[in-house]
Short mmCIF file of C-alpha atoms (C1' of nucleotides) in Angstrom, two decimals:
data_model
loop_
_atom_site.label_atom_id
_atom_site.label_comp_id
_atom_site.label_asym_id
_atom_site.label_seq_id
_atom_site.Cartn_x
_atom_site.Cartn_y
_atom_site.Cartn_z
CA UNK C 157 -27.11 28.29 13.07
CA UNK C 158 -26.53 28.06 16.57
CA UNK C 159 -23.66 30.06 17.86
CA UNK C 160 -22.15 27.19 20.02
CA UNK C 161 -22.90 23.34 19.28
CA UNK C 162 -24.34 21.76 22.14
CA UNK C 163 -23.65 18.25 20.75
CA UNK C 164 -20.55 16.28 21.77
CA UNK C 165 -17.83 16.08 19.24
CA UNK C 166 -15.73 12.93 19.89
CA UNK C 167 -11.78 13.62 19.60
CA UNK C 168 -10.00 10.94 17.83
CA UNK C 169 -8.55 9.62 20.96
CA UNK C 170 -12.15 9.30 22.81
CA UNK C 171 -13.54 7.54 19.68
CA UNK C 172 -10.42 5.30 19.37
CA UNK C 173 -11.09 4.14 23.16
CA UNK C 174 -14.60 3.79 22.74
CA UNK C 175 -14.34 1.68 19.78
CA UNK C 176 -11.63 -0.52 21.39
CA UNK C 177 -14.12 -0.89 24.48
CA UNK C 178 -16.84 -1.95 22.03
CA UNK C 179 -14.68 -4.20 20.16
CA UNK C 180 -13.62 -6.22 23.17
CA UNK C 181 -17.25 -6.61 23.92
CA UNK C 182 -18.43 -3.96 26.12
CA UNK C 183 -22.19 -3.29 24.98
CA UNK C 184 -24.24 -1.99 27.84
CA UNK C 185 -22.05 -0.24 30.32
CA UNK C 186 -23.63 0.46 33.68
CA UNK C 187 -23.72 3.46 35.74
CA UNK C 188 -20.37 3.24 37.25
CA UNK C 189 -18.51 2.01 34.11
CA UNK C 190 -20.17 5.08 32.16
CA UNK C 191 -18.74 7.39 35.10
CA UNK C 192 -15.38 5.78 34.79
CA UNK C 193 -14.95 5.70 31.11
CA UNK C 194 -16.51 9.38 31.12
CA UNK C 195 -13.72 10.53 33.46
CA UNK C 196 -11.00 8.77 31.32
CA UNK C 197 -12.34 10.13 28.21
CA UNK C 198 -12.68 13.69 29.77
CA UNK C 199 -8.95 13.64 29.60
CA UNK C 200 -9.15 14.04 26.12
CA UNK C 201 -11.78 16.53 25.57
CA UNK C 202 -15.05 17.86 27.27
CA UNK C 203 -17.54 15.01 27.43
CA UNK C 204 -20.50 14.03 29.52
CA UNK C 205 -21.85 10.71 30.80
CA UNK C 206 -24.73 10.77 28.70
CA UNK C 207 -22.65 11.01 25.67
CA UNK C 208 -20.95 7.72 26.44
CA UNK C 209 -24.36 6.23 27.12
CA UNK C 210 -25.71 7.25 23.86
CA UNK C 211 -22.66 6.24 22.15
CA UNK C 212 -22.96 2.90 22.94
CA UNK C 213 -26.65 2.66 22.33
CA UNK C 214 -26.26 4.14 18.82
CA UNK C 215 -23.17 1.85 18.02
CA UNK C 216 -24.78 -1.28 18.92
CA UNK C 217 -27.94 -0.36 17.04
CA UNK C 218 -26.22 0.49 13.94
CA UNK C 219 -24.11 -2.56 14.12
CA UNK C 220 -26.94 -4.69 14.27
CA UNK C 221 -28.82 -2.77 11.51
CA UNK C 222 -25.69 -3.29 9.28
CA UNK C 223 -25.50 -7.16 10.16
CA UNK C 224 -29.16 -7.40 9.24
CA UNK C 225 -29.06 -5.73 5.99
CA UNK C 226 -25.79 -7.81 5.08
CA UNK C 227 -27.52 -11.19 5.97
CA UNK C 228 -30.87 -10.10 4.26
CA UNK C 229 -28.93 -9.30 1.27
CA UNK C 230 -26.99 -12.40 1.01
CA UNK C 231 -30.12 -14.48 1.67
CA UNK C 232 -31.99 -12.60 -1.16
CA UNK C 233 -29.00 -13.12 -3.50
CA UNK C 234 -29.10 -16.85 -2.82
CA UNK C 235 -32.83 -16.95 -3.39
CA UNK C 236 -32.54 -15.11 -6.66
CA UNK C 237 -29.68 -17.29 -7.91
CA UNK C 238 -31.99 -20.12 -7.16
CA UNK C 239 -34.99 -18.82 -9.17
CA UNK C 240 -33.08 -17.29 -12.03
CA UNK C 241 -29.82 -18.85 -12.27
CA UNK C 242 -28.60 -17.13 -15.36
CA UNK C 243 -30.25 -13.94 -15.42
CA UNK C 244 -28.90 -10.72 -13.95
CA UNK C 245 -30.76 -10.07 -10.83
CA UNK C 246 -31.68 -6.76 -9.22
CA UNK C 247 -29.50 -7.46 -6.39
CA UNK C 248 -26.75 -8.26 -8.70
CA UNK C 249 -27.33 -4.86 -10.26
CA UNK C 250 -27.38 -3.40 -6.94
CA UNK C 251 -24.00 -4.81 -6.02
CA UNK C 252 -22.73 -3.60 -9.28
CA UNK C 253 -24.06 -0.16 -9.04
CA UNK C 254 -25.02 0.78 -5.77
CA UNK C 255 -23.02 -0.68 -2.98
CA UNK C 256 -21.48 2.16 -1.58
CA UNK C 257 -20.72 5.65 -2.88
CA UNK C 258 -17.48 7.25 -4.14
CA UNK C 259 -16.72 9.65 -6.59
CA UNK C 260 -15.56 8.24 -9.67
CA UNK C 261 -15.34 9.11 -13.24
CA UNK C 262 -16.96 7.09 -15.87
CA UNK C 263 -17.20 7.54 -19.68
CA UNK C 264 -19.96 7.43 -21.91
CA UNK C 265 -19.68 3.83 -22.89
CA UNK C 266 -19.66 2.54 -19.30
CA UNK C 267 -23.04 4.36 -18.96
CA UNK C 268 -24.31 2.58 -21.81
CA UNK C 269 -23.21 -0.86 -20.43
CA UNK C 270 -25.13 0.03 -17.49
CA UNK C 271 -28.20 0.66 -19.44
CA UNK C 272 -27.82 -2.54 -21.09
CA UNK C 273 -27.38 -4.31 -17.67
CA UNK C 274 -30.41 -2.79 -16.33
CA UNK C 275 -32.59 -3.90 -19.34
CA UNK C 276 -31.01 -7.18 -19.28
CA UNK C 277 -31.98 -7.74 -15.74
CA UNK C 278 -35.64 -7.59 -16.66
CA UNK C 279 -36.16 -6.20 -13.52
CA UNK C 280 -38.02 -3.15 -12.76
CA UNK C 281 -38.28 -2.75 -9.09
CA UNK C 282 -38.53 0.75 -7.53
CA UNK C 283 -34.75 0.76 -6.79
CA UNK C 284 -33.69 0.05 -10.33
CA UNK C 285 -36.28 2.63 -11.77
CA UNK C 286 -34.71 5.27 -9.21
CA UNK C 287 -31.35 4.26 -10.53
CA UNK C 288 -32.13 4.53 -14.31
CA UNK C 289 -33.61 7.97 -13.58
CA UNK C 290 -30.66 9.12 -11.70
CA UNK C 291 -28.30 7.86 -14.45
CA UNK C 292 -30.38 9.69 -17.07
CA UNK C 293 -30.51 12.81 -14.98
CA UNK C 294 -26.82 12.71 -14.56
CA UNK C 295 -26.12 11.91 -18.10
CA UNK C 296 -28.35 14.85 -19.59
CA UNK C 297 -26.28 17.59 -18.31
CA UNK C 298 -23.00 16.04 -19.47
CA UNK C 299 -21.09 17.05 -22.30
CA UNK C 300 -21.34 14.34 -25.19
CA UNK C 301 -17.83 13.33 -25.70
CA UNK C 302 -16.89 13.13 -22.01
CA UNK C 303 -18.89 12.73 -18.95
CA UNK C 304 -18.47 12.88 -15.53
CA UNK C 305 -20.90 11.26 -13.29
CA UNK C 306 -21.26 9.85 -10.02
CA UNK C 307 -21.33 5.99 -9.80
CA UNK C 308 -21.25 3.49 -7.35
CA UNK C 309 -20.04 -0.10 -6.84
CA UNK C 310 -17.11 -2.59 -6.96
CA UNK C 311 -16.51 -2.69 -10.59
CA UNK C 312 -13.44 -1.77 -12.43
CA UNK C 313 -14.29 1.33 -14.35
CA UNK C 314 -13.59 3.25 -17.46
CA UNK C 315 -12.07 6.47 -16.55
CA UNK C 316 -12.31 9.77 -18.69
CA UNK C 317 -9.01 10.06 -20.07
CA UNK C 318 -7.21 12.17 -22.48
CA UNK C 319 -8.68 15.37 -21.85
CA UNK C 320 -6.09 17.12 -24.04
CA UNK C 321 -7.78 16.66 -27.38
CA UNK C 322 -11.07 17.73 -26.25
CA UNK C 323 -9.72 21.21 -24.91
CA UNK C 324 -7.38 22.58 -27.70
CA UNK C 325 -8.31 25.86 -26.03
CA UNK C 326 -6.12 25.05 -23.25
CA UNK C 327 -3.13 23.83 -25.31
CA UNK C 328 -2.03 27.24 -25.77
CA UNK C 329 -2.73 28.80 -22.40
CA UNK C 330 -0.10 29.14 -19.77
CA UNK C 331 -0.19 29.15 -15.98
CA UNK C 332 -1.71 32.56 -15.74
CA UNK C 333 -5.15 30.96 -16.44
CA UNK C 334 -5.04 29.10 -13.19
CA UNK C 335 -5.94 32.65 -11.81
CA UNK C 336 -9.41 31.64 -13.15
CA UNK C 337 -9.92 28.64 -11.15
CA UNK C 338 -12.64 29.41 -8.67
CA UNK C 339 -10.76 28.64 -5.31
CA UNK C 340 -12.91 27.86 -2.82
CA UNK C 341 -12.20 29.55 0.32
CA UNK C 342 -11.89 27.07 3.12
CA UNK C 343 -15.18 26.07 4.58
CA UNK C 344 -15.84 26.28 8.24
CA UNK C 345 -15.82 22.37 8.23
CA UNK C 346 -12.49 22.35 6.40
CA UNK C 347 -11.04 24.65 9.06
CA UNK C 348 -12.53 22.86 12.02
CA UNK C 349 -11.18 19.80 10.42
CA UNK C 350 -7.51 20.92 10.10
CA UNK C 351 -7.70 22.63 13.53
CA UNK C 352 -7.93 19.23 15.12
CA UNK Y 245 -1.25 -8.43 -17.62
CA UNK Y 246 0.34 -5.05 -18.95
CA UNK Y 247 3.96 -4.74 -18.48
CA UNK Y 248 3.94 -0.79 -18.48
CA UNK Y 249 3.12 1.30 -15.64
CA UNK Y 250 -0.48 1.91 -15.05
CA UNK Y 251 0.07 4.54 -12.48
CA UNK Y 252 0.25 8.17 -12.86
CA UNK Y 253 3.68 9.91 -12.09
CA UNK Y 254 3.42 13.47 -11.91
CA UNK Y 255 5.96 15.52 -13.48
CA UNK Y 256 7.30 18.46 -11.35
CA UNK Y 257 5.34 21.22 -13.04
CA UNK Y 258 2.08 19.25 -12.54
CA UNK Y 259 3.07 18.84 -8.92
CA UNK Y 260 3.95 22.46 -8.54
CA UNK Y 261 0.60 23.44 -9.98
CA UNK Y 262 -1.44 21.30 -8.00
CA UNK Y 263 0.43 22.23 -4.65
CA UNK Y 264 -0.20 25.90 -5.53
CA UNK Y 265 -3.81 25.13 -6.04
CA UNK Y 266 -3.88 23.46 -2.59
CA UNK Y 267 -1.93 26.18 -1.22
CA UNK Y 268 -4.54 28.65 -1.98
CA UNK Y 269 -7.38 26.64 -0.59
CA UNK Y 270 -8.65 24.43 -3.16
CA UNK Y 271 -9.51 21.10 -1.27
CA UNK Y 272 -12.56 19.49 -3.07
CA UNK Y 273 -12.70 20.43 -6.39
CA UNK Y 274 -15.86 19.65 -8.28
CA UNK Y 275 -16.41 17.84 -11.41
CA UNK Y 276 -15.82 20.95 -13.84
CA UNK Y 277 -12.84 22.14 -11.69
CA UNK Y 278 -11.39 18.78 -12.16
CA UNK Y 279 -11.66 18.81 -15.86
CA UNK Y 280 -10.28 22.38 -16.07
CA UNK Y 281 -7.22 21.30 -13.95
CA UNK Y 282 -6.77 18.23 -15.95
CA UNK Y 283 -6.68 19.88 -19.15
CA UNK Y 284 -4.27 22.63 -18.01
CA UNK Y 285 -2.02 19.57 -16.56
CA UNK Y 286 -2.15 17.51 -19.48
CA UNK Y 287 0.00 20.18 -21.29
CA UNK Y 288 2.91 18.90 -19.15
CA UNK Y 289 2.14 15.16 -19.28
CA UNK Y 290 -0.43 12.54 -19.88
CA UNK Y 291 -2.84 12.60 -16.88
CA UNK Y 292 -6.55 11.54 -16.12
CA UNK Y 293 -9.14 13.26 -14.30
CA UNK Y 294 -9.17 10.64 -11.60
CA UNK Y 295 -5.46 11.37 -10.68
CA UNK Y 296 -6.41 14.79 -9.99
CA UNK Y 297 -9.24 13.96 -7.82
CA UNK Y 298 -7.16 11.32 -5.95
CA UNK Y 299 -4.39 13.82 -5.70
CA UNK Y 300 -6.55 16.23 -3.62
CA UNK Y 301 -8.19 13.49 -1.77
CA UNK Y 302 -4.82 12.06 -0.69
CA UNK Y 303 -3.14 15.32 -0.23
CA UNK Y 304 -5.66 16.69 1.95
CA UNK Y 305 -5.81 13.54 4.10
CA UNK Y 306 -2.11 13.10 4.59
CA UNK Y 307 -1.96 16.84 5.47
CA UNK Y 308 -4.26 16.35 8.16
CA UNK Y 309 -2.76 13.29 9.40
CA UNK Y 310 0.74 14.84 9.54
CA UNK Y 311 -0.90 17.62 11.67
CA UNK Y 312 -2.98 15.47 13.98
CA UNK Y 313 0.25 13.49 14.54
CA UNK Y 314 2.40 16.40 15.38
CA UNK Y 315 -0.30 17.93 17.62
CA UNK Y 316 -0.81 14.76 19.56
CA UNK Y 317 2.79 14.09 19.98
CA UNK Y 318 3.11 17.53 21.37
CA UNK Y 319 0.21 17.23 23.63
CA UNK Y 320 1.02 13.86 24.64
CA UNK Y 321 4.71 14.85 25.32
CA UNK Y 322 3.24 17.70 27.72
CA UNK Y 323 1.00 15.39 29.49
CA UNK Y 324 3.66 12.72 30.14
CA UNK Y 325 5.90 15.42 31.37
CA UNK Y 326 3.15 16.72 34.04
CA UNK Y 327 1.95 13.29 35.01
CA UNK Y 328 4.84 11.05 34.81
CA UNK Y 329 8.19 13.12 34.74
CA UNK Y 330 10.33 10.06 34.94
CA UNK Y 331 8.56 7.42 32.80
CA UNK Y 332 9.45 6.28 29.30
CA UNK Y 333 8.18 8.55 26.61
CA UNK Y 334 6.93 7.75 23.20
CA UNK Y 335 10.07 8.65 21.61
CA UNK Y 336 12.02 6.44 23.97
CA UNK Y 337 9.72 3.60 22.99
CA UNK Y 338 10.09 4.84 19.41
CA UNK Y 339 13.96 4.36 19.71
CA UNK Y 340 13.79 1.05 21.40
CA UNK Y 341 11.42 -0.35 19.00
CA UNK Y 342 11.93 1.24 15.82
CA UNK Y 343 15.68 1.00 15.08
CA UNK Y 344 16.02 1.79 11.39
CA UNK Y 345 16.71 -1.00 8.67
CA UNK Y 346 16.86 -3.92 10.96
CA UNK Y 347 14.59 -6.79 11.12
CA UNK Y 348 14.72 -8.82 14.19
CA UNK Y 349 12.69 -11.79 15.47
CA UNK Y 350 11.03 -11.77 18.67
CA UNK Y 351 9.51 -14.43 20.53
CA UNK Y 352 6.49 -14.34 22.73
CA UNK Y 353 8.17 -12.97 25.90
CA UNK Y 354 9.35 -10.19 24.00
CA UNK Y 355 5.94 -9.36 22.88
CA UNK Y 356 4.84 -9.45 26.42
CA UNK Y 357 7.67 -6.89 27.13
CA UNK Y 358 6.59 -4.58 24.59
CA UNK Y 359 3.13 -4.52 25.98
CA UNK Y 360 4.37 -3.81 29.36
CA UNK Y 361 6.51 -1.12 27.89
CA UNK Y 362 3.71 0.63 25.92
CA UNK Y 363 1.54 0.14 29.04
CA UNK Y 364 4.13 1.72 31.12
CA UNK Y 365 4.89 4.62 28.90
CA UNK Y 366 1.37 5.63 29.65
CA UNK Y 367 1.20 6.69 26.07
CA UNK Y 368 -1.60 6.78 23.84
CA UNK Y 369 -0.41 8.55 20.50
CA UNK Y 370 -1.53 7.16 17.11
CA UNK Y 371 1.60 5.26 16.71
CA UNK Y 372 1.49 3.54 19.72
CA UNK Y 373 -2.29 2.73 19.22
CA UNK Y 374 -1.47 1.51 15.75
CA UNK Y 375 1.26 -0.79 17.16
CA UNK Y 376 -0.88 -2.52 19.70
CA UNK Y 377 -3.42 -2.99 16.95
CA UNK Y 378 -0.78 -4.79 14.78
CA UNK Y 379 0.62 -6.84 17.60
CA UNK Y 380 -3.09 -7.81 18.43
CA UNK Y 381 -4.23 -8.43 14.90
CA UNK Y 382 -1.05 -10.54 14.31
CA UNK Y 383 -1.21 -12.47 17.44
CA UNK Y 384 -4.76 -13.32 17.10
CA UNK Y 385 -4.22 -15.88 14.29
CA UNK Y 386 -1.05 -17.43 15.80
CA UNK Y 387 -0.47 -20.72 16.86
CA UNK Y 388 -0.75 -20.73 20.66
CA UNK Y 389 2.59 -22.21 21.54
CA UNK Y 390 5.10 -20.30 19.41
CA UNK Y 391 5.39 -17.23 17.10
CA UNK Y 392 8.01 -15.12 15.59
CA UNK Y 393 7.64 -11.53 14.94
CA UNK Y 394 9.42 -9.47 12.64
CA UNK Y 395 9.60 -5.86 12.80
CA UNK Y 396 10.36 -3.31 10.12
CA UNK Y 397 11.68 0.07 10.35
CA UNK Y 398 10.01 3.18 11.48
CA UNK Y 399 6.73 2.35 10.49
CA UNK Y 400 6.43 -0.28 13.32
CA UNK Y 401 5.12 -2.87 11.15
CA UNK Y 402 5.18 -6.40 12.45
CA UNK Y 403 4.91 -9.31 10.54
CA UNK Y 404 4.37 -12.79 12.51
CA UNK Y 405 5.65 -16.17 10.91
CA UNK Y 406 5.33 -19.39 12.14
CA UNK Y 407 8.91 -20.93 12.15
CA UNK Y 408 8.55 -24.41 13.89
CA UNK Y 409 9.93 -25.34 17.21
CA UNK Y 410 12.69 -22.77 17.10
CA UNK Y 411 11.93 -20.99 20.38
CA UNK Y 412 11.64 -23.15 23.18
CA UNK Y 413 10.92 -20.36 25.31
CA UNK Y 414 7.63 -19.76 23.77
CA UNK Y 415 6.14 -23.09 23.83
CA UNK Y 416 4.06 -22.97 26.68
CA UNK Y 417 3.14 -19.38 26.58
CA UNK Y 418 -0.20 -18.47 25.54
CA UNK Y 419 -1.56 -15.41 23.63
CA UNK Y 420 -4.89 -14.97 25.12
CA UNK Y 421 -3.27 -13.00 27.72
CA UNK Y 422 -2.43 -10.46 25.30
CA UNK Y 423 -6.01 -9.70 25.18
CA UNK Y 424 -6.17 -8.69 28.68
CA UNK Y 425 -3.77 -5.93 28.84
CA UNK Y 426 -5.24 -2.60 29.62
CA UNK Y 427 -5.91 -0.25 26.96
CA UNK Y 428 -5.33 2.73 28.49
CA UNK Y 429 -5.17 2.23 32.30
CA UNK Y 430 -5.86 -0.53 34.80
CA UNK Y 431 -9.27 0.98 35.45
CA UNK Y 432 -10.32 0.99 31.95
CA UNK Y 433 -9.01 -2.49 31.72
CA UNK Y 434 -10.85 -3.97 34.61
CA UNK Y 435 -14.05 -2.56 33.38
CA UNK Y 436 -14.07 -3.89 30.03
CA UNK Y 437 -12.60 -7.29 31.06
CA UNK Y 438 -15.46 -7.82 33.40
CA UNK Y 439 -18.04 -6.56 30.95
CA UNK Y 440 -16.64 -9.03 28.16
"C1'" DG G 252 30.69 1.74 -6.64
"C1'" DC G 253 27.06 -1.54 -7.50
"C1'" DA G 254 23.16 -4.23 -6.94
"C1'" DA G 255 20.01 -6.54 -3.71
"C1'" DA G 256 17.33 -5.66 -0.08
"C1'" DT G 257 14.41 -2.70 2.49
"C1'" DT G 258 11.93 1.65 3.66
"C1'" DA G 259 9.38 5.64 2.64
"C1'" DA G 260 6.21 7.98 -0.14
"C1'" DT G 261 2.15 8.30 -2.75
"C1'" DG G 262 -0.99 6.79 -6.48
"C1'" DA G 263 -5.37 4.20 -6.48
"C1'" DT G 264 -9.08 1.63 -4.21
"C1'" DT G 265 -12.32 0.24 -0.87
"C1'" DT G 266 -14.88 1.04 3.43
"C1'" DA G 267 -16.61 3.90 6.99
"C1'" DT G 268 -18.78 7.84 8.74
"C1'" DT G 269 -21.07 12.34 8.46
"C1'" DC G 270 -24.65 15.21 7.04
"C1'" DA G 271 -28.71 16.52 5.44
"C1'" DA G 272 -33.39 15.78 2.74
"C1'" DG G 273 -37.44 13.53 2.59
"C1'" DC R 35 -35.76 6.66 10.66
"C1'" DT R 36 -34.31 5.94 6.14
"C1'" DT R 37 -31.68 6.87 2.34
"C1'" DG R 38 -28.50 9.21 -0.89
"C1'" DA R 39 -24.73 12.17 -1.27
"C1'" DA R 40 -20.15 13.84 0.21
"C1'" DT R 41 -16.29 13.23 2.60
"C1'" DA R 42 -12.95 11.05 5.58
"C1'" DA R 43 -10.43 7.04 6.98
"C1'" DA R 44 -8.15 2.85 6.05
"C1'" DT R 45 -6.13 -0.15 3.07
"C1'" DC R 46 -3.73 -1.84 -0.90
"C1'" DA R 47 0.10 -1.64 -4.57
"C1'" DT R 48 3.83 0.52 -6.99
"C1'" DT R 49 7.27 3.60 -7.41
"C1'" DA R 50 11.16 6.35 -5.60
"C1'" DA R 51 14.58 6.45 -2.39
"C1'" DT R 52 17.73 4.50 0.98
"C1'" DT R 53 20.51 1.37 3.01
"C1'" DT R 54 23.63 -2.49 3.15
"C1'" DG R 55 27.02 -6.02 2.03
"C1'" DC R 56 30.09 -7.39 -1.21
#
DNA sequence: GCAAATTAATGATTTATTCAAG
DNA sequence: CTTGAATAAATCATTAATTTGC
């Protein structure tokens, strides 16, 4: 690890300003514009002109990329619908399972549901294979009666509940056992974050 | 439709335990930690793992948010005192705009007034930024010739309604000009305005 | 005092960003 | 550069708390 980061770390204010400028349509600031913006932003924290330049480059690129992906996906969805109007499609599965990531808690029966869904989809692209593998991997090292897995997607979900009965041992414990919880000491990242 | 509550309502004991864990530095409990905590907490009342997960997410986020706001306010206050010793401060604006427990109806010219005030305050705290965002968002889908803005309490939320020809003063005004108000300072505004 | 109206707080969800591995 | 995993931010929704008008 390098002792000092050489990389620009935008403050919330700086980010807000940049985003606002972008939102209003600024895409390719010229030299003097960059200078001006940099001057303003430096009020909120150390910053160089190149950072402003890079920020707009990156932001624009990623914006476009996102848009392209979205359109491609929609198009693909439509095509699939036309071809196999009543079968679960890979992209449907993708939407269902893999849109974006969040920590969620799912019970075993939800897992089974997913397997069925994958099977029913009749699809076996690489993406689905990977997903199946992931599910299996996760499921394998989970307890039988309740599981905690990482999952994705929009759908409403089954949550592991009633942990009580499954842990009779805890019933008689008192608060002292809390001492046993492995308390993570704040990481550097956390400290930075709270120090902002 | 379930008539009963679906949302976890922490008991005082549960809350105390969670807060204590947080105080000791626990921020992102992993799966097994969550399971453990849930088991313990279920001794004091019904609770699901996801609630523990969410609690830490929310608590951490709101903790940071509070801290950020405080720091930003202090910093901003200082800056204002140094730069514009006799200009309206954020708290003055807050008083002006955010009187408790009133809802008032404002016409377009009032909106303009607010923009000017915000502008004049030279302020750029989160609260003001949020307000500008709100105003803009609402204003965007308003009819061109009339508007009605309703403001609620501390949180500076504004809701815009269409109320028919009640405010003749607004009839000929046009919201587009709102977009042109400078975000932070005249120079910035000029830049992006030309860039659009 | 009380009940309706309204605000504030916070649980729950979704979306965006960061970060690192391949 | 792409992708998956982790986290943070933004937002939605419900409940608790507060205020207000009678």
